[in-house]
């Protein structure tokens, strides 16, 4: 089992993994610059956000786009899926049918859409057996206690943000850049709902274990540095995943007892458990039950 038992070792392994990832995605990057504060993230502009919106406070369109993605669109089985910025339905999803996800056979050579480091079903069950069961308490939670005055940290000599690195790495086609970091377009496949996006404004980088949930299951006792590490974890655990804005809004801060991506419960549960195991976070009784049920669905 993978578990953060020795902080010094974890920091060393994370630094090496980050260097490999950054060298792959951002040639010439220096991983040691990861702790530099980032600039202001995407604004959410427009109408007031719903109560469960805090998890996605650093995502969404710029202010001049308006608050068009605060709530996911209402769809029916026969409805037309959301259109991309080019005005065409997402590729592979005609008539509202979700596109085939990478976990069900993506194109050869394309990076997986789920984060790295997800354990198999048996390992995930053993990890879940070991997690402490405690009541959830999010009293005192504040998003800034994980990220400070910015949404993401910056990395390397080009100071690209965690979000920019994640988008670049998880695009299934080479991204188009405006400068060293700003991503203009790519192709992202959302494991949460099967949508395919070409416009980065339609894409969120989701925390598999929401920061509010992490706070309420142990992170409230951590240092700010450790909380920031989790919030920007690209390599140590499967905490960050690139998904559609709509599905991320639907999820909000919910735990697996209240929300899981339909059809991907097995992978989602295994990723969730891996993050909780790695950071020694607790689970509630209801959360544990939902995760066991999801593992039973694994084939």
mmCIF file of C-alpha atoms in Angstrom:
data_model
loop_
_atom_site.group_PDB
_atom_site.id
_atom_site.type_symbol
_atom_site.label_atom_id
_atom_site.label_comp_id
_atom_site.label_asym_id
_atom_site.label_seq_id
_atom_site.Cartn_x
_atom_site.Cartn_y
_atom_site.Cartn_z
ATOM 1 C CA UNK A 1 0.000 0.000 0.000
ATOM 2 C CA UNK A 2 1.076 3.560 -0.719
ATOM 3 C CA UNK A 3 0.974 5.683 2.389
ATOM 4 C CA UNK A 4 2.641 8.914 3.529
ATOM 5 C CA UNK A 5 4.380 7.433 6.540
ATOM 6 C CA UNK A 6 7.589 9.454 6.377
ATOM 7 C CA UNK A 7 7.161 13.130 5.399
ATOM 8 C CA UNK A 8 10.821 13.546 4.406
ATOM 9 C CA UNK A 9 10.639 10.572 2.048
ATOM 10 C CA UNK A 10 7.354 11.751 0.605
ATOM 11 C CA UNK A 11 8.790 15.189 -0.152
ATOM 12 C CA UNK A 12 11.806 13.620 -1.875
ATOM 13 C CA UNK A 13 9.707 11.243 -3.989
ATOM 14 C CA UNK A 14 7.255 14.033 -4.828
ATOM 15 C CA UNK A 15 10.106 16.310 -5.889
ATOM 16 C CA UNK A 16 11.553 13.629 -8.190
ATOM 17 C CA UNK A 17 8.133 12.789 -9.671
ATOM 18 C CA UNK A 18 7.327 16.468 -10.113
ATOM 19 C CA UNK A 19 10.649 17.026 -11.879
ATOM 20 C CA UNK A 20 9.872 14.180 -14.298
ATOM 21 C CA UNK A 21 6.365 15.468 -14.978
ATOM 22 C CA UNK A 22 7.476 19.065 -15.391
ATOM 23 C CA UNK A 23 10.335 18.045 -17.676
ATOM 24 C CA UNK A 24 7.824 16.159 -19.830
ATOM 25 C CA UNK A 25 5.198 18.880 -19.960
ATOM 26 C CA UNK A 26 7.313 22.012 -19.524
ATOM 27 C CA UNK A 27 10.834 21.648 -20.959
ATOM 28 C CA UNK A 28 13.313 23.624 -18.903
ATOM 29 C CA UNK A 29 11.044 23.822 -15.863
ATOM 30 C CA UNK A 30 12.476 23.801 -12.365
ATOM 31 C CA UNK A 31 10.333 21.859 -9.909
ATOM 32 C CA UNK A 32 11.853 23.656 -6.947
ATOM 33 C CA UNK A 33 9.887 26.786 -7.806
ATOM 34 C CA UNK A 34 6.593 25.084 -7.011
ATOM 35 C CA UNK A 35 6.002 26.987 -3.787
ATOM 36 C CA UNK A 36 5.898 30.411 -5.396
ATOM 37 C CA UNK A 37 2.465 32.011 -5.093
ATOM 38 C CA UNK A 38 0.420 32.229 -8.268
ATOM 39 C CA UNK A 39 -1.482 35.183 -9.591
ATOM 40 C CA UNK A 40 -5.234 35.541 -9.472
ATOM 41 C CA UNK A 41 -7.087 32.534 -10.871
ATOM 42 C CA UNK A 42 -10.156 32.448 -13.093
ATOM 43 C CA UNK A 43 -12.901 34.767 -11.924
ATOM 44 C CA UNK A 44 -16.386 33.382 -11.588
ATOM 45 C CA UNK A 45 -18.165 36.671 -12.380
ATOM 46 C CA UNK A 46 -21.921 37.176 -12.684
ATOM 47 C CA UNK A 47 -24.531 35.763 -10.321
ATOM 48 C CA UNK A 48 -23.753 34.637 -6.797
ATOM 49 C CA UNK A 49 -22.431 31.087 -6.567
ATOM 50 C CA UNK A 50 -24.428 28.305 -4.868
ATOM 51 C CA UNK A 51 -23.388 27.159 -1.400
ATOM 52 C CA UNK A 52 -21.471 24.098 -2.644
ATOM 53 C CA UNK A 53 -19.496 26.115 -5.188
ATOM 54 C CA UNK A 54 -16.428 26.694 -3.032
ATOM 55 C CA UNK A 55 -14.585 23.657 -4.354
ATOM 56 C CA UNK A 56 -14.614 25.201 -7.824
ATOM 57 C CA UNK A 57 -13.898 28.770 -6.733
ATOM 58 C CA UNK A 58 -10.683 28.778 -8.737
ATOM 59 C CA UNK A 59 -12.308 27.511 -11.929
ATOM 60 C CA UNK A 60 -14.842 28.754 -14.420
ATOM 61 C CA UNK A 61 -14.858 31.385 -17.155
ATOM 62 C CA UNK A 62 -13.394 34.873 -16.889
ATOM 63 C CA UNK A 63 -15.659 37.665 -15.671
ATOM 64 C CA UNK A 64 -16.442 38.837 -19.199
ATOM 65 C CA UNK A 65 -17.939 35.423 -19.996
ATOM 66 C CA UNK A 66 -20.482 35.772 -17.211
ATOM 67 C CA UNK A 67 -21.504 33.153 -14.682
ATOM 68 C CA UNK A 68 -22.620 30.693 -17.340
ATOM 69 C CA UNK A 69 -21.332 27.498 -15.761
ATOM 70 C CA UNK A 70 -22.282 27.891 -12.092
ATOM 71 C CA UNK A 71 -24.838 25.119 -12.397
ATOM 72 C CA UNK A 72 -24.691 22.193 -14.829
ATOM 73 C CA UNK A 73 -27.227 22.309 -17.687
ATOM 74 C CA UNK A 74 -30.357 20.208 -17.281
ATOM 75 C CA UNK A 75 -30.288 17.379 -19.780
ATOM 76 C CA UNK A 76 -32.449 14.399 -20.654
ATOM 77 C CA UNK A 77 -31.379 11.124 -22.305
ATOM 78 C CA UNK A 78 -32.338 12.526 -25.722
ATOM 79 C CA UNK A 79 -31.099 16.067 -25.247
ATOM 80 C CA UNK A 80 -28.336 17.691 -27.269
ATOM 81 C CA UNK A 81 -25.067 17.939 -25.330
ATOM 82 C CA UNK A 82 -23.489 21.335 -24.585
ATOM 83 C CA UNK A 83 -21.745 22.954 -27.510
ATOM 84 C CA UNK A 84 -18.099 23.893 -27.557
ATOM 85 C CA UNK A 85 -16.840 27.405 -28.180
ATOM 86 C CA UNK A 86 -16.667 26.498 -31.878
ATOM 87 C CA UNK A 87 -20.425 25.877 -31.845
ATOM 88 C CA UNK A 88 -20.344 22.124 -32.507
ATOM 89 C CA UNK A 89 -21.404 19.256 -30.238
ATOM 90 C CA UNK A 90 -18.503 17.553 -28.417
ATOM 91 C CA UNK A 91 -16.934 14.906 -30.636
ATOM 92 C CA UNK A 92 -18.131 11.392 -29.923
ATOM 93 C CA UNK A 93 -21.251 12.515 -28.064
ATOM 94 C CA UNK A 94 -24.111 12.943 -30.569
ATOM 95 C CA UNK A 95 -27.701 13.001 -29.278
ATOM 96 C CA UNK A 96 -26.548 13.414 -25.695
ATOM 97 C CA UNK A 97 -24.804 10.037 -25.501
ATOM 98 C CA UNK A 98 -21.572 10.364 -23.482
ATOM 99 C CA UNK A 99 -18.354 9.934 -25.402
ATOM 100 C CA UNK A 100 -16.363 6.752 -24.830
ATOM 101 C CA UNK A 101 -13.885 7.365 -22.020
ATOM 102 C CA UNK A 102 -10.211 6.438 -21.970
ATOM 103 C CA UNK A 103 -10.840 3.885 -19.214
ATOM 104 C CA UNK A 104 -12.978 1.956 -21.728
ATOM 105 C CA UNK A 105 -10.431 1.947 -24.489
ATOM 106 C CA UNK A 106 -9.013 5.325 -25.457
ATOM 107 C CA UNK A 107 -6.869 5.827 -28.531
ATOM 108 C CA UNK A 108 -3.458 4.092 -28.317
ATOM 109 C CA UNK A 109 -0.645 6.322 -27.152
ATOM 110 C CA UNK A 110 -2.919 8.930 -25.612
ATOM 111 C CA UNK A 111 -2.479 9.741 -21.915
ATOM 112 C CA UNK A 112 -5.030 8.271 -19.541
ATOM 113 C CA UNK A 113 -7.721 10.581 -18.325
ATOM 114 C CA UNK A 114 -7.664 9.321 -14.769
ATOM 115 C CA UNK A 115 -4.705 10.500 -12.668
ATOM 116 C CA UNK A 116 -1.710 8.279 -12.140
ATOM 117 C CA UNK A 117 -1.318 6.184 -9.012
ATOM 118 C CA UNK A 118 -4.800 4.654 -8.740
ATOM 119 C CA UNK A 119 -4.577 1.266 -6.961
ATOM 120 C CA UNK A 120 -6.281 -1.857 -8.211
ATOM 121 C CA UNK A 121 -9.471 -3.051 -6.580
ATOM 122 C CA UNK A 122 -7.826 -5.359 -4.037
ATOM 123 C CA UNK A 123 -5.284 -2.779 -2.892
ATOM 124 C CA UNK A 124 -7.996 -0.144 -2.656
ATOM 125 C CA UNK A 125 -10.075 -2.426 -0.441
ATOM 126 C CA UNK A 126 -7.103 -3.049 1.849
ATOM 127 C CA UNK A 127 -6.465 0.694 2.055
ATOM 128 C CA UNK A 128 -10.121 1.327 2.877
ATOM 129 C CA UNK A 129 -10.002 -1.310 5.609
ATOM 130 C CA UNK A 130 -7.142 0.630 7.226
ATOM 131 C CA UNK A 131 -8.680 4.106 7.078
ATOM 132 C CA UNK A 132 -9.869 5.488 10.393
ATOM 133 C CA UNK A 133 -13.612 6.030 10.694
ATOM 134 C CA UNK A 134 -14.423 9.344 12.347
ATOM 135 C CA UNK A 135 -17.208 11.947 12.272
ATOM 136 C CA UNK A 136 -16.780 14.673 9.669
ATOM 137 C CA UNK A 137 -16.173 18.189 11.014
ATOM 138 C CA UNK A 138 -15.600 21.051 8.580
ATOM 139 C CA UNK A 139 -15.879 23.788 11.202
ATOM 140 C CA UNK A 140 -13.399 26.565 10.460
ATOM 141 C CA UNK A 141 -12.904 25.554 6.826
ATOM 142 C CA UNK A 142 -11.723 28.237 4.424
ATOM 143 C CA UNK A 143 -10.445 27.605 0.905
ATOM 144 C CA UNK A 144 -7.594 30.050 1.558
ATOM 145 C CA UNK A 145 -6.243 27.766 4.283
ATOM 146 C CA UNK A 146 -5.158 25.469 1.436
ATOM 147 C CA UNK A 147 -4.170 27.956 -1.253
ATOM 148 C CA UNK A 148 -3.482 31.285 0.466
ATOM 149 C CA UNK A 149 -4.274 34.302 -1.677
ATOM 150 C CA UNK A 150 -4.093 32.439 -4.988
ATOM 151 C CA UNK A 151 -5.701 29.421 -6.579
ATOM 152 C CA UNK A 152 -2.655 27.456 -7.733
ATOM 153 C CA UNK A 153 1.083 27.543 -7.103
ATOM 154 C CA UNK A 154 3.487 28.261 -9.967
ATOM 155 C CA UNK A 155 6.212 25.932 -11.216
ATOM 156 C CA UNK A 156 9.478 26.241 -13.079
ATOM 157 C CA UNK A 157 11.259 29.063 -14.799
ATOM 158 C CA UNK A 158 8.142 29.849 -16.820
ATOM 159 C CA UNK A 159 6.001 29.926 -13.631
ATOM 160 C CA UNK A 160 3.184 27.887 -15.134
ATOM 161 C CA UNK A 161 0.397 27.115 -12.677
ATOM 162 C CA UNK A 162 -0.694 23.692 -11.483
ATOM 163 C CA UNK A 163 -3.880 24.069 -13.531
ATOM 164 C CA UNK A 164 -1.955 24.885 -16.717
ATOM 165 C CA UNK A 165 0.345 21.906 -16.232
ATOM 166 C CA UNK A 166 -2.611 19.569 -15.605
ATOM 167 C CA UNK A 167 -4.452 20.794 -18.689
ATOM 168 C CA UNK A 168 -1.372 20.407 -20.852
ATOM 169 C CA UNK A 169 -0.571 16.928 -19.563
ATOM 170 C CA UNK A 170 -4.123 15.564 -19.789
ATOM 171 C CA UNK A 171 -5.040 16.883 -23.228
ATOM 172 C CA UNK A 172 -5.315 13.948 -25.654
ATOM 173 C CA UNK A 173 -3.960 16.153 -28.455
ATOM 174 C CA UNK A 174 -1.076 18.654 -28.363
ATOM 175 C CA UNK A 175 -2.330 21.891 -26.832
ATOM 176 C CA UNK A 176 -2.085 25.275 -28.551
ATOM 177 C CA UNK A 177 -0.279 27.863 -26.446
ATOM 178 C CA UNK A 178 -0.263 31.628 -26.251
ATOM 179 C CA UNK A 179 3.118 32.160 -24.618
ATOM 180 C CA UNK A 180 4.865 29.573 -22.452
ATOM 181 C CA UNK A 181 1.880 28.701 -20.245
ATOM 182 C CA UNK A 182 -1.485 30.037 -21.420
ATOM 183 C CA UNK A 183 -3.431 27.238 -23.108
ATOM 184 C CA UNK A 184 -5.712 28.331 -25.925
ATOM 185 C CA UNK A 185 -7.084 24.946 -26.998
ATOM 186 C CA UNK A 186 -6.632 21.200 -26.710
ATOM 187 C CA UNK A 187 -8.881 18.163 -26.338
ATOM 188 C CA UNK A 188 -9.976 16.936 -22.936
ATOM 189 C CA UNK A 189 -12.211 13.971 -22.189
ATOM 190 C CA UNK A 190 -14.092 14.154 -18.909
ATOM 191 C CA UNK A 191 -14.252 10.878 -16.987
ATOM 192 C CA UNK A 192 -17.117 12.257 -14.897
ATOM 193 C CA UNK A 193 -19.642 12.633 -17.733
ATOM 194 C CA UNK A 194 -18.014 11.595 -21.020
ATOM 195 C CA UNK A 195 -17.993 15.086 -22.494
ATOM 196 C CA UNK A 196 -15.219 16.164 -24.846
ATOM 197 C CA UNK A 197 -14.020 19.778 -24.613
ATOM 198 C CA UNK A 198 -11.787 21.785 -26.936
ATOM 199 C CA UNK A 199 -12.004 25.076 -25.043
ATOM 200 C CA UNK A 200 -10.120 25.297 -21.715
ATOM 201 C CA UNK A 201 -12.926 27.540 -20.409
ATOM 202 C CA UNK A 202 -15.109 24.414 -20.385
ATOM 203 C CA UNK A 203 -12.568 22.420 -18.368
ATOM 204 C CA UNK A 204 -11.965 22.250 -14.608
ATOM 205 C CA UNK A 205 -9.150 20.666 -12.636
ATOM 206 C CA UNK A 206 -11.065 18.920 -9.871
ATOM 207 C CA UNK A 207 -9.783 17.832 -6.469
ATOM 208 C CA UNK A 208 -10.942 14.213 -6.275
ATOM 209 C CA UNK A 209 -11.178 14.646 -2.502
ATOM 210 C CA UNK A 210 -12.596 18.175 -2.190
ATOM 211 C CA UNK A 211 -10.586 20.514 0.001
ATOM 212 C CA UNK A 212 -13.538 20.952 2.366
ATOM 213 C CA UNK A 213 -13.740 17.178 2.777
ATOM 214 C CA UNK A 214 -9.994 16.958 3.379
ATOM 215 C CA UNK A 215 -10.269 19.678 6.031
ATOM 216 C CA UNK A 216 -13.109 17.864 7.782
ATOM 217 C CA UNK A 217 -11.279 14.530 7.778
ATOM 218 C CA UNK A 218 -7.913 15.543 9.175
ATOM 219 C CA UNK A 219 -6.316 18.362 7.185
ATOM 220 C CA UNK A 220 -7.456 20.947 9.724
ATOM 221 C CA UNK A 221 -4.574 19.722 11.899
ATOM 222 C CA UNK A 222 -1.940 20.141 9.184
ATOM 223 C CA UNK A 223 0.451 22.964 8.448
ATOM 224 C CA UNK A 224 -0.459 25.368 5.651
ATOM 225 C CA UNK A 225 2.436 23.971 3.592
ATOM 226 C CA UNK A 226 1.056 20.432 3.727
ATOM 227 C CA UNK A 227 -2.448 21.627 2.828
ATOM 228 C CA UNK A 228 -1.052 23.552 -0.143
ATOM 229 C CA UNK A 229 0.815 20.406 -1.225
ATOM 230 C CA UNK A 230 -2.441 18.444 -1.333
ATOM 231 C CA UNK A 231 -4.257 21.241 -3.191
ATOM 232 C CA UNK A 232 -1.570 21.184 -5.912
ATOM 233 C CA UNK A 233 -0.743 17.459 -5.917
ATOM 234 C CA UNK A 234 0.049 16.540 -9.519
ATOM 235 C CA UNK A 235 2.059 13.379 -8.830
ATOM 236 C CA UNK A 236 2.077 12.040 -5.265
ATOM 237 C CA UNK A 237 -1.543 10.846 -5.255
ATOM 238 C CA UNK A 238 -4.448 10.805 -7.754
ATOM 239 C CA UNK A 239 -5.913 14.005 -6.287
ATOM 240 C CA UNK A 240 -6.224 16.181 -9.415
ATOM 241 C CA UNK A 241 -8.306 15.201 -12.435
ATOM 242 C CA UNK A 242 -9.301 17.184 -15.520
ATOM 243 C CA UNK A 243 -13.082 17.097 -16.048
ATOM 244 C CA UNK A 244 -15.868 19.130 -17.620
ATOM 245 C CA UNK A 245 -16.949 22.301 -15.880
ATOM 246 C CA UNK A 246 -20.540 21.036 -15.765
ATOM 247 C CA UNK A 247 -19.705 17.798 -13.952
ATOM 248 C CA UNK A 248 -17.456 19.596 -11.493
ATOM 249 C CA UNK A 249 -20.277 22.007 -10.630
ATOM 250 C CA UNK A 250 -22.594 19.037 -10.100
ATOM 251 C CA UNK A 251 -20.094 17.436 -7.722
ATOM 252 C CA UNK A 252 -19.257 20.546 -5.695
ATOM 253 C CA UNK A 253 -17.923 19.543 -2.271
ATOM 254 C CA UNK A 254 -19.908 16.307 -2.042
ATOM 255 C CA UNK A 255 -18.442 13.073 -0.715
ATOM 256 C CA UNK A 256 -18.954 9.669 -2.400
ATOM 257 C CA UNK A 257 -21.983 8.957 -0.218
ATOM 258 C CA UNK A 258 -23.749 11.834 -2.018
ATOM 259 C CA UNK A 259 -22.120 11.919 -5.463
ATOM 260 C CA UNK A 260 -20.111 9.685 -7.788
ATOM 261 C CA UNK A 261 -19.656 9.877 -11.565
ATOM 262 C CA UNK A 262 -22.257 7.567 -13.083
ATOM 263 C CA UNK A 263 -20.635 4.601 -14.775
ATOM 264 C CA UNK A 264 -17.208 5.343 -13.295
ATOM 265 C CA UNK A 265 -17.890 4.587 -9.646
ATOM 266 C CA UNK A 266 -15.166 1.947 -9.445
ATOM 267 C CA UNK A 267 -12.318 4.153 -10.681
ATOM 268 C CA UNK A 268 -13.555 7.153 -8.720
ATOM 269 C CA UNK A 269 -13.748 5.183 -5.470
ATOM 270 C CA UNK A 270 -10.247 3.764 -5.983
ATOM 271 C CA UNK A 271 -8.841 7.245 -6.641
ATOM 272 C CA UNK A 272 -10.665 8.681 -3.607
ATOM 273 C CA UNK A 273 -9.394 5.898 -1.349
ATOM 274 C CA UNK A 274 -5.816 6.326 -2.626
ATOM 275 C CA UNK A 275 -5.824 10.032 -1.761
ATOM 276 C CA UNK A 276 -7.252 9.396 1.696
ATOM 277 C CA UNK A 277 -4.738 6.617 2.300
ATOM 278 C CA UNK A 278 -1.774 8.666 1.086
ATOM 279 C CA UNK A 279 -2.607 11.637 3.287
ATOM 280 C CA UNK A 280 -3.946 9.575 6.213
ATOM 281 C CA UNK A 281 -7.359 11.194 6.085
ATOM 282 C CA UNK A 282 -10.329 9.619 7.820
ATOM 283 C CA UNK A 283 -13.692 8.544 6.403
ATOM 284 C CA UNK A 284 -17.189 8.663 7.832
ATOM 285 C CA UNK A 285 -19.321 5.551 8.221
ATOM 286 C CA UNK A 286 -21.586 6.590 5.327
ATOM 287 C CA UNK A 287 -18.578 7.423 3.151
ATOM 288 C CA UNK A 288 -16.943 4.081 3.923
ATOM 289 C CA UNK A 289 -20.139 2.202 3.065
ATOM 290 C CA UNK A 290 -20.484 4.027 -0.272
ATOM 291 C CA UNK A 291 -16.867 3.258 -1.152
ATOM 292 C CA UNK A 292 -17.217 -0.450 -0.362
ATOM 293 C CA UNK A 293 -20.329 -0.562 -2.533
ATOM 294 C CA UNK A 294 -18.479 1.128 -5.392
ATOM 295 C CA UNK A 295 -15.592 -1.334 -5.095
ATOM 296 C CA UNK A 296 -18.110 -4.173 -5.362
ATOM 297 C CA UNK A 297 -19.051 -2.784 -8.782
ATOM 298 C CA UNK A 298 -15.491 -3.216 -10.095
ATOM 299 C CA UNK A 299 -15.165 -5.887 -12.754
#
